[in-house]
Tab-separated table of C-alpha atoms in Angstrom:
chain	number	residue	atom	x	y	z
A	1	MET	CA	1.906	45.157	-36.910
A	2	THR	CA	5.721	45.692	-35.945
A	3	ASP	CA	7.876	43.133	-34.512
A	4	TYR	CA	10.995	44.727	-32.355
A	5	ASN	CA	13.662	42.010	-31.037
A	6	ALA	CA	11.429	38.992	-32.313
A	7	ARG	CA	13.421	36.703	-34.878
A	8	PHE	CA	13.635	32.759	-35.768
A	9	LEU	CA	16.534	31.017	-36.399
A	10	SER	CA	17.162	31.027	-40.026
A	11	ALA	CA	17.474	27.757	-42.262
A	12	THR	CA	21.192	27.817	-42.529
A	13	GLU	CA	21.587	28.550	-38.713
A	14	LEU	CA	19.611	25.876	-37.984
A	15	ALA	CA	21.829	23.804	-40.461
A	16	GLY	CA	24.954	24.698	-38.448
A	17	LEU	CA	23.282	23.201	-35.051
A	18	PRO	CA	24.397	19.807	-34.377
A	19	PHE	CA	21.093	18.391	-33.969
A	20	ARG	CA	20.728	14.587	-33.394
A	21	ALA	CA	18.061	15.325	-36.417
A	22	CYS	CA	16.229	18.143	-37.530
A	23	GLY	CA	12.954	18.207	-39.856
A	24	LYS	CA	11.618	20.869	-42.107
A	25	ASP	CA	9.973	24.098	-41.747
A	26	VAL	CA	11.337	24.280	-37.955
A	27	LEU	CA	10.617	27.622	-36.083
A	28	ILE	CA	12.966	27.853	-33.179
A	29	ASP	CA	13.328	31.819	-31.785
A	30	SER	CA	16.571	33.332	-31.456
A	31	SER	CA	16.408	33.255	-27.734
A	32	VAL	CA	15.733	29.919	-27.035
A	33	ARG	CA	18.532	27.903	-24.549
A	34	LEU	CA	19.687	24.777	-26.298
A	35	ILE	CA	21.749	22.955	-24.111
A	36	GLY	CA	22.961	19.393	-25.857
A	37	VAL	CA	21.712	20.139	-29.081
A	38	GLU	CA	23.283	16.488	-30.312
A	39	ASN	CA	20.730	15.104	-28.099
A	40	ILE	CA	17.456	16.808	-29.962
A	41	LEU	CA	15.389	15.169	-32.634
A	42	LEU	CA	13.084	17.580	-34.032
A	43	GLY	CA	10.308	16.446	-36.604
A	44	ASP	CA	8.737	18.717	-39.105
A	45	ARG	CA	7.025	21.886	-38.744
A	46	VAL	CA	8.282	22.282	-35.065
A	47	ARG	CA	7.741	25.696	-33.468
A	48	ILE	CA	9.509	26.457	-30.170
A	49	ASP	CA	8.867	30.284	-28.701
A	50	ALA	CA	11.011	32.381	-27.199
A	51	GLY	CA	12.623	32.137	-23.599
A	52	THR	CA	12.421	28.365	-23.713
A	53	ILE	CA	15.252	26.452	-22.317
A	54	ILE	CA	15.735	22.719	-23.140
A	55	ILE	CA	18.486	20.778	-21.372
A	56	ALA	CA	19.441	17.514	-23.484
A	57	THR	CA	21.691	15.780	-21.516
A	58	GLY	CA	19.398	12.855	-21.956
A	59	PRO	CA	17.358	12.401	-25.031
A	60	VAL	CA	14.998	14.509	-26.424
A	61	THR	CA	12.777	14.064	-29.144
A	62	ILE	CA	10.082	16.238	-30.652
A	63	GLY	CA	7.495	14.813	-33.106
A	64	SER	CA	5.722	16.505	-35.789
A	65	TRP	CA	3.653	19.746	-35.912
A	66	VAL	CA	4.480	20.289	-32.568
A	67	HIS	CA	4.349	24.182	-30.702
A	68	ILE	CA	6.351	24.738	-27.348
A	69	ALA	CA	5.128	28.063	-26.169
A	70	ALA	CA	7.415	30.467	-24.610
A	71	ASN	CA	9.247	30.710	-21.362
A	72	CYS	CA	8.996	26.777	-21.224
A	73	TYR	CA	11.251	24.616	-19.169
A	74	LEU	CA	12.655	20.690	-20.448
A	75	GLU	CA	14.512	18.896	-18.395
A	76	GLY	CA	15.612	15.992	-20.380
A	77	ARG	CA	18.124	13.957	-18.474
A	78	GLY	CA	15.858	11.665	-18.040
A	79	GLY	CA	14.431	11.670	-21.423
A	80	ILE	CA	11.512	13.562	-22.790
A	81	THR	CA	9.560	12.526	-26.103
A	82	ILE	CA	6.554	14.773	-27.200
A	83	GLY	CA	4.665	13.128	-30.082
A	84	ASP	CA	3.234	14.552	-32.828
A	85	PHE	CA	0.401	17.425	-32.803
A	86	ALA	CA	1.084	18.237	-29.176
A	87	ASN	CA	1.208	21.229	-27.561
A	88	ILE	CA	3.125	22.933	-24.490
A	89	SER	CA	1.388	26.081	-23.612
A	90	SER	CA	3.475	28.862	-21.999
A	91	TYR	CA	5.388	28.317	-18.891
A	92	VAL	CA	5.615	24.863	-18.790
A	93	SER	CA	8.179	22.573	-16.639
A	94	LEU	CA	9.212	18.982	-17.598
A	95	HIS	CA	11.262	17.815	-15.333
A	96	SER	CA	12.549	14.249	-16.185
A	97	VAL	CA	14.918	14.011	-13.298
A	98	SER	CA	14.343	15.749	-9.402
A	99	ASP	CA	16.073	15.690	-6.485
A	100	ASP	CA	14.446	13.709	-3.128
A	101	PHE	CA	13.528	16.070	-1.008
A	102	SER	CA	12.866	13.937	1.645
A	103	GLY	CA	16.171	14.758	3.750
A	104	ALA	CA	17.985	11.323	3.065
A	105	SER	CA	20.316	12.999	0.293
A	106	LEU	CA	22.036	16.007	-0.399
A	107	THR	CA	20.460	17.853	-3.305
A	108	ASN	CA	21.311	20.201	-6.379
A	109	PRO	CA	23.502	20.351	-9.119
A	110	MET	CA	27.079	21.181	-7.410
A	111	THR	CA	26.623	18.204	-4.984
A	112	PRO	CA	28.624	14.741	-6.407
A	113	GLU	CA	25.947	12.346	-7.652
A	114	ARG	CA	27.036	10.033	-5.126
A	115	PHE	CA	25.750	11.926	-2.163
A	116	LYS	CA	22.201	12.542	-3.869
A	117	ARG	CA	19.640	10.021	-4.605
A	118	LEU	CA	18.099	10.943	-7.733
A	119	GLN	CA	14.488	10.396	-9.797
A	120	LEU	CA	14.745	9.853	-12.893
A	121	GLY	CA	12.177	8.747	-15.349
A	122	GLU	CA	11.104	9.917	-19.256
A	123	ILE	CA	8.180	11.796	-19.796
A	124	VAL	CA	6.368	10.773	-22.853
A	125	LEU	CA	3.624	12.877	-24.128
A	126	GLU	CA	1.513	11.565	-26.648
A	127	ARG	CA	0.054	12.809	-29.898
A	128	HIS	CA	-2.493	15.849	-29.574
A	129	ALA	CA	-1.003	16.064	-25.575
A	130	LEU	CA	-1.725	19.570	-24.265
A	131	LEU	CA	-0.144	20.940	-21.636
A	132	GLY	CA	-2.313	24.043	-20.148
A	133	THR	CA	0.160	27.301	-18.644
A	134	LYS	CA	2.051	27.010	-16.074
A	135	SER	CA	1.839	23.391	-15.467
A	136	THR	CA	4.443	20.995	-14.016
A	137	VAL	CA	5.334	17.542	-15.033
A	138	LEU	CA	7.295	15.164	-13.141
A	139	PRO	CA	9.950	12.755	-13.984
A	140	GLY	CA	8.473	8.996	-15.596
A	141	VAL	CA	4.951	10.345	-16.056
A	142	ARG	CA	3.184	9.510	-19.837
A	143	VAL	CA	0.351	11.404	-21.091
A	144	GLY	CA	-1.474	9.404	-23.146
A	145	GLU	CA	-3.065	10.287	-26.389
A	146	GLY	CA	-5.174	13.556	-26.767
A	147	GLY	CA	-4.674	13.393	-22.812
A	148	VAL	CA	-4.804	16.943	-21.126
A	149	LEU	CA	-3.555	18.507	-17.647
A	150	GLY	CA	-4.856	21.996	-17.166
A	151	ALA	CA	-3.225	25.296	-16.475
A	152	HIS	CA	-1.550	25.059	-13.101
A	153	SER	CA	-1.396	22.019	-12.750
A	154	MET	CA	1.047	19.442	-11.582
A	155	THR	CA	1.533	15.811	-11.972
A	156	ARG	CA	3.411	12.829	-10.866
A	157	GLY	CA	1.225	10.076	-12.304
A	158	ASP	CA	-0.139	9.393	-15.576
A	159	ILE	CA	-2.552	10.895	-17.757
A	160	SER	CA	-4.939	8.401	-19.826
A	161	ALA	CA	-5.723	8.900	-23.346
A	162	PHE	CA	-8.341	11.468	-23.869
A	163	THR	CA	-9.070	12.611	-20.355
A	164	ILE	CA	-8.723	16.223	-18.993
A	165	HIS	CA	-6.560	16.221	-15.751
A	166	ALA	CA	-6.162	19.545	-13.638
A	167	GLY	CA	-4.974	20.571	-9.723
A	168	VAL	CA	-2.193	20.144	-7.459
A	169	PRO	CA	-2.102	17.013	-7.367
A	170	ALA	CA	-3.613	16.802	-10.989
A	171	ARG	CA	-6.969	14.470	-10.644
A	172	ARG	CA	-9.250	13.809	-13.787
A	173	VAL	CA	-11.979	16.155	-14.319
A	174	LYS	CA	-13.544	14.679	-17.475
A	175	ASP	CA	-12.985	12.498	-21.031
A	176	ARG	CA	-11.649	15.203	-23.725
A	177	ARG	CA	-13.598	14.788	-27.257
A	178	ARG	CA	-11.811	12.792	-29.749
A	179	ASP	CA	-13.026	15.145	-32.863
A	180	LEU	CA	-9.513	16.351	-33.408
A	181	LEU	CA	-8.571	12.625	-34.797
A	182	GLU	CA	-11.027	12.792	-38.241
A	183	LEU	CA	-9.467	16.886	-38.300
A	184	GLU	CA	-6.216	15.465	-38.235
A	185	ALA	CA	-6.815	12.890	-41.257
A	186	GLN	CA	-8.442	16.109	-42.546
A	187	PHE	CA	-5.845	18.555	-42.315
A	188	LEU	CA	-3.002	15.852	-43.525
A	189	SER	CA	-5.107	14.912	-46.594
A	190	GLU	CA	-5.192	18.672	-47.561
A	191	ASN	CA	-1.632	19.351	-46.400
A	192	GLY	CA	-0.021	16.104	-47.913
A	193	GLY	CA	0.856	14.589	-44.545
């Protein structure tokens, strides 16, 4: 298989970026847009695929063994924390800040702050969280350990550990199996983790 116009940043290129911290074996596609690099902390073995945009005007912390698929949007003004082994599928949007849509204030980034009523809240994806393609997470949401948000879903509320939520707005569908915890332990023992 031949790749065309696809490459990850080299170790030298990564070392030249002023990350808050950058772990080992990090893969970031050369087309990824990083705004506020100095507010981004990356663990070990993080992969961020083509077309993703990370706006780190607040702290963005990404744990180890994390994958962020192509064309995702992470707006980190309110803070974003992504735990180890989390997976974010393609076209997912994380919005830690949002305009007030009620009409009680002005909106958009071109309007001075004093005329807006922003909703601001840290988004936390705990270990093994999984976000399905084209899902949307709004400010202040916590996805518990092993929690899942299904494809094409949107959540304004927290997702409990090892539960699967789907829909708009997302609702609990069923529990998620915990076998992955044993697999994680086996994987780490075999890989010096």
